[in-house]
Amino acid sequence: MRFDRWLPRVAPILGIWPCVAIAGAVEYQRQLPDAPGKAVFEKTCGTCHDIKDVIARRRTKSSWQQVIEDMVARGAEGNEEDLAAVVSYLSSQFGKVNVNAAAVDEIQNSLGLSEKDARAIVAYRDQNGKIQDFEQLQKIPGIDVEKLREKRSSIAFAQ
């Protein structure tokens, strides 16, 4: 029998569930990408939330900002600098970029596209209006479609 199948069944009986939960959270935290803001994110969010639940869904930067504002309204603590670092970390590591609102540098950095490709997306958007879906996005002339396909889960067309 596999460890991950039998331990949840016996842990409550043995009274070790809190230890198992903490060990699981610590292991998951070790897998978080190293980037500026990681420690602040772990300190600020990891004390109340299972981190894997927090990052399970990709969000745009403005959506992560709304989540953090909601948590502060519910009692989360942190100074403005720390909360901005959390939003930045979540946006860069577990975010989506709204190609209809983002600037060239945000599209370039978030999706790992060339500056030329990011500029092409913004120019197309400026000339033709909002990009409706991925099919329309990949038809923009001169962009690296394969790179877009790799990052599809990180692309949003609205908030």
mmCIF file of C-alpha atoms in Angstrom:
data_model
loop_
_atom_site.group_PDB
_atom_site.id
_atom_site.type_symbol
_atom_site.label_atom_id
_atom_site.label_comp_id
_atom_site.label_asym_id
_atom_site.label_seq_id
_atom_site.Cartn_x
_atom_site.Cartn_y
_atom_site.Cartn_z
ATOM 1 C CA MET A 1 0.000 0.000 0.000
ATOM 2 C CA ARG A 2 1.294 3.430 -0.907
ATOM 3 C CA PHE A 3 2.198 5.912 1.834
ATOM 4 C CA ASP A 4 -0.087 8.637 0.466
ATOM 5 C CA ARG A 5 -3.050 6.274 0.535
ATOM 6 C CA TRP A 6 -2.779 4.714 3.974
ATOM 7 C CA LEU A 7 -1.417 7.612 6.020
ATOM 8 C CA PRO A 8 -4.565 9.795 5.750
ATOM 9 C CA ARG A 9 -6.565 6.824 7.057
ATOM 10 C CA VAL A 10 -4.391 6.021 10.063
ATOM 11 C CA ALA A 11 -3.118 9.485 11.016
ATOM 12 C CA PRO A 12 -6.334 10.524 12.829
ATOM 13 C CA ILE A 13 -6.403 7.245 14.718
ATOM 14 C CA LEU A 14 -2.798 7.607 15.811
ATOM 15 C CA GLY A 15 -3.251 11.292 16.640
ATOM 16 C CA ILE A 16 -0.477 12.383 14.326
ATOM 17 C CA TRP A 17 -2.551 14.312 11.782
ATOM 18 C CA PRO A 18 -1.155 17.761 12.709
ATOM 19 C CA CYS A 19 2.393 16.437 12.248
ATOM 20 C CA VAL A 20 1.496 14.957 8.869
ATOM 21 C CA ALA A 21 -0.160 18.187 7.741
ATOM 22 C CA ILE A 22 2.825 20.274 8.821
ATOM 23 C CA ALA A 23 5.280 17.899 7.151
ATOM 24 C CA GLY A 24 3.250 18.045 3.920
ATOM 25 C CA ALA A 25 3.133 21.831 3.986
ATOM 26 C CA VAL A 26 6.877 22.081 4.628
ATOM 27 C CA GLU A 27 7.601 19.724 1.713
ATOM 28 C CA TYR A 28 5.334 21.733 -0.593
ATOM 29 C CA GLN A 29 6.957 25.002 0.464
ATOM 30 C CA ARG A 30 10.352 23.606 -0.512
ATOM 31 C CA GLN A 31 8.976 23.217 -4.033
ATOM 32 C CA LEU A 32 7.944 26.865 -4.358
ATOM 33 C CA PRO A 33 9.994 28.752 -6.938
ATOM 34 C CA ASP A 34 12.771 30.878 -5.510
ATOM 35 C CA ALA A 35 12.073 34.463 -6.431
ATOM 36 C CA PRO A 36 11.861 37.821 -4.686
ATOM 37 C CA GLY A 37 8.938 37.791 -2.270
ATOM 38 C CA LYS A 38 8.910 34.037 -1.557
ATOM 39 C CA ALA A 39 9.823 34.375 2.126
ATOM 40 C CA VAL A 40 7.278 37.151 2.678
ATOM 41 C CA PHE A 41 4.618 35.062 0.900
ATOM 42 C CA GLU A 42 5.347 32.034 3.087
ATOM 43 C CA LYS A 43 5.323 34.141 6.256
ATOM 44 C CA THR A 44 2.205 36.125 5.371
ATOM 45 C CA CYS A 45 0.029 33.470 3.735
ATOM 46 C CA GLY A 46 1.475 30.187 4.957
ATOM 47 C CA THR A 47 0.493 30.682 8.586
ATOM 48 C CA CYS A 48 -3.238 30.468 7.841
ATOM 49 C CA HIS A 49 -3.465 28.730 4.476
ATOM 50 C CA ASP A 50 -2.218 25.549 2.910
ATOM 51 C CA ILE A 51 0.053 27.053 0.282
ATOM 52 C CA LYS A 52 -0.923 24.576 -2.415
ATOM 53 C CA ASP A 53 -4.533 25.772 -2.077
ATOM 54 C CA VAL A 54 -3.460 29.407 -2.430
ATOM 55 C CA ILE A 55 -1.553 28.821 -5.657
ATOM 56 C CA ALA A 56 -3.831 26.185 -7.195
ATOM 57 C CA ARG A 57 -5.437 28.735 -9.501
ATOM 58 C CA ARG A 58 -3.565 31.190 -11.677
ATOM 59 C CA ARG A 59 -4.804 34.777 -11.489
ATOM 60 C CA THR A 60 -4.004 38.102 -13.077
ATOM 61 C CA LYS A 61 -2.066 40.661 -11.052
ATOM 62 C CA SER A 62 -5.242 42.629 -10.336
ATOM 63 C CA SER A 63 -6.996 39.439 -9.194
ATOM 64 C CA TRP A 64 -4.113 38.602 -6.829
ATOM 65 C CA GLN A 65 -4.346 42.175 -5.536
ATOM 66 C CA GLN A 66 -8.051 41.673 -4.811
ATOM 67 C CA VAL A 67 -7.321 38.394 -2.995
ATOM 68 C CA ILE A 68 -4.731 40.101 -0.792
ATOM 69 C CA GLU A 69 -7.076 43.025 -0.074
ATOM 70 C CA ASP A 70 -9.776 40.530 0.908
ATOM 71 C CA MET A 71 -7.373 38.727 3.239
ATOM 72 C CA VAL A 72 -6.365 42.020 4.866
ATOM 73 C CA ALA A 73 -10.057 42.838 5.380
ATOM 74 C CA ARG A 74 -10.377 39.451 7.122
ATOM 75 C CA GLY A 75 -7.451 40.159 9.427
ATOM 76 C CA ALA A 76 -4.272 39.267 7.553
ATOM 77 C CA GLU A 77 -1.372 41.388 8.695
ATOM 78 C CA GLY A 78 1.500 42.925 6.818
ATOM 79 C CA ASN A 79 2.835 46.303 5.931
ATOM 80 C CA GLU A 80 2.273 47.804 2.496
ATOM 81 C CA GLU A 81 5.729 46.789 1.276
ATOM 82 C CA ASP A 82 5.250 43.149 2.336
ATOM 83 C CA LEU A 83 1.787 42.913 0.790
ATOM 84 C CA ALA A 84 3.096 44.386 -2.469
ATOM 85 C CA ALA A 85 5.893 41.782 -2.411
ATOM 86 C CA VAL A 86 3.313 39.001 -1.958
ATOM 87 C CA VAL A 87 1.261 40.260 -4.915
ATOM 88 C CA SER A 88 4.403 40.539 -7.011
ATOM 89 C CA TYR A 89 5.540 37.011 -6.101
ATOM 90 C CA LEU A 90 2.135 35.463 -6.766
ATOM 91 C CA SER A 91 1.742 37.370 -10.034
ATOM 92 C CA SER A 92 5.154 36.428 -11.353
ATOM 93 C CA GLN A 93 5.169 32.795 -10.244
ATOM 94 C CA PHE A 94 1.482 31.815 -10.300
ATOM 95 C CA GLY A 95 -0.110 34.506 -12.380
ATOM 96 C CA LYS A 96 -1.775 35.147 -15.649
ATOM 97 C CA VAL A 97 -1.166 38.140 -17.818
ATOM 98 C CA ASN A 98 -4.152 39.901 -19.327
ATOM 99 C CA VAL A 99 -2.987 40.566 -22.881
ATOM 100 C CA ASN A 100 -5.752 43.164 -23.242
ATOM 101 C CA ALA A 101 -4.477 45.322 -20.392
ATOM 102 C CA ALA A 102 -0.794 44.546 -19.848
ATOM 103 C CA ALA A 103 2.079 46.729 -20.981
ATOM 104 C CA VAL A 104 4.788 45.424 -23.291
ATOM 105 C CA ASP A 105 7.241 44.688 -20.460
ATOM 106 C CA GLU A 106 4.651 42.768 -18.426
ATOM 107 C CA ILE A 107 3.730 40.583 -21.423
ATOM 108 C CA GLN A 108 7.395 40.047 -22.210
ATOM 109 C CA ASN A 109 8.437 39.181 -18.650
ATOM 110 C CA SER A 110 5.386 37.165 -17.627
ATOM 111 C CA LEU A 111 5.206 35.045 -20.752
ATOM 112 C CA GLY A 112 8.890 34.915 -21.595
ATOM 113 C CA LEU A 113 8.274 36.357 -25.043
ATOM 114 C CA SER A 114 10.694 38.500 -26.983
ATOM 115 C CA GLU A 115 10.210 42.247 -26.862
ATOM 116 C CA LYS A 116 9.278 42.082 -30.562
ATOM 117 C CA ASP A 117 6.466 39.596 -29.857
ATOM 118 C CA ALA A 118 5.173 41.566 -26.872
ATOM 119 C CA ARG A 119 5.169 44.766 -28.929
ATOM 120 C CA ALA A 120 3.317 42.979 -31.740
ATOM 121 C CA ILE A 121 0.575 41.909 -29.297
ATOM 122 C CA VAL A 122 0.154 45.438 -27.926
ATOM 123 C CA ALA A 123 0.199 46.978 -31.420
ATOM 124 C CA TYR A 124 -2.409 44.490 -32.631
ATOM 125 C CA ARG A 125 -4.578 45.219 -29.590
ATOM 126 C CA ASP A 126 -4.248 48.971 -30.120
ATOM 127 C CA GLN A 127 -5.197 48.713 -33.798
ATOM 128 C CA ASN A 128 -7.921 46.028 -33.587
ATOM 129 C CA GLY A 129 -9.386 46.271 -30.101
ATOM 130 C CA LYS A 130 -9.489 43.594 -27.446
ATOM 131 C CA ILE A 131 -8.189 40.149 -28.261
ATOM 132 C CA GLN A 132 -11.095 37.789 -27.703
ATOM 133 C CA ASP A 133 -9.419 34.401 -27.301
ATOM 134 C CA PHE A 134 -6.315 32.313 -27.805
ATOM 135 C CA GLU A 135 -7.198 31.546 -31.419
ATOM 136 C CA GLN A 136 -7.161 35.245 -32.264
ATOM 137 C CA LEU A 137 -3.965 35.798 -30.280
ATOM 138 C CA GLN A 138 -2.004 33.160 -32.153
ATOM 139 C CA LYS A 139 -2.998 34.699 -35.501
ATOM 140 C CA ILE A 140 -1.110 37.925 -34.778
ATOM 141 C CA PRO A 141 1.465 38.230 -37.543
ATOM 142 C CA GLY A 142 5.101 37.550 -36.701
ATOM 143 C CA ILE A 143 4.781 36.186 -33.171
ATOM 144 C CA ASP A 144 6.249 32.946 -31.820
ATOM 145 C CA VAL A 145 3.130 30.759 -31.720
ATOM 146 C CA GLU A 146 4.954 27.814 -30.113
ATOM 147 C CA LYS A 147 6.051 29.990 -27.190
ATOM 148 C CA LEU A 148 2.449 31.181 -26.805
ATOM 149 C CA ARG A 149 1.191 27.595 -26.732
ATOM 150 C CA GLU A 150 3.692 26.763 -23.975
ATOM 151 C CA LYS A 151 2.337 29.645 -21.887
ATOM 152 C CA ARG A 152 -1.348 29.251 -22.714
ATOM 153 C CA SER A 153 -2.342 28.629 -19.085
ATOM 154 C CA SER A 154 -0.699 31.933 -18.148
ATOM 155 C CA ILE A 155 -2.693 34.049 -20.606
ATOM 156 C CA ALA A 156 -5.922 35.853 -19.768
ATOM 157 C CA PHE A 157 -8.179 37.932 -21.977
ATOM 158 C CA ALA A 158 -10.093 39.617 -19.171
ATOM 159 C CA GLN A 159 -9.578 40.060 -15.455
#
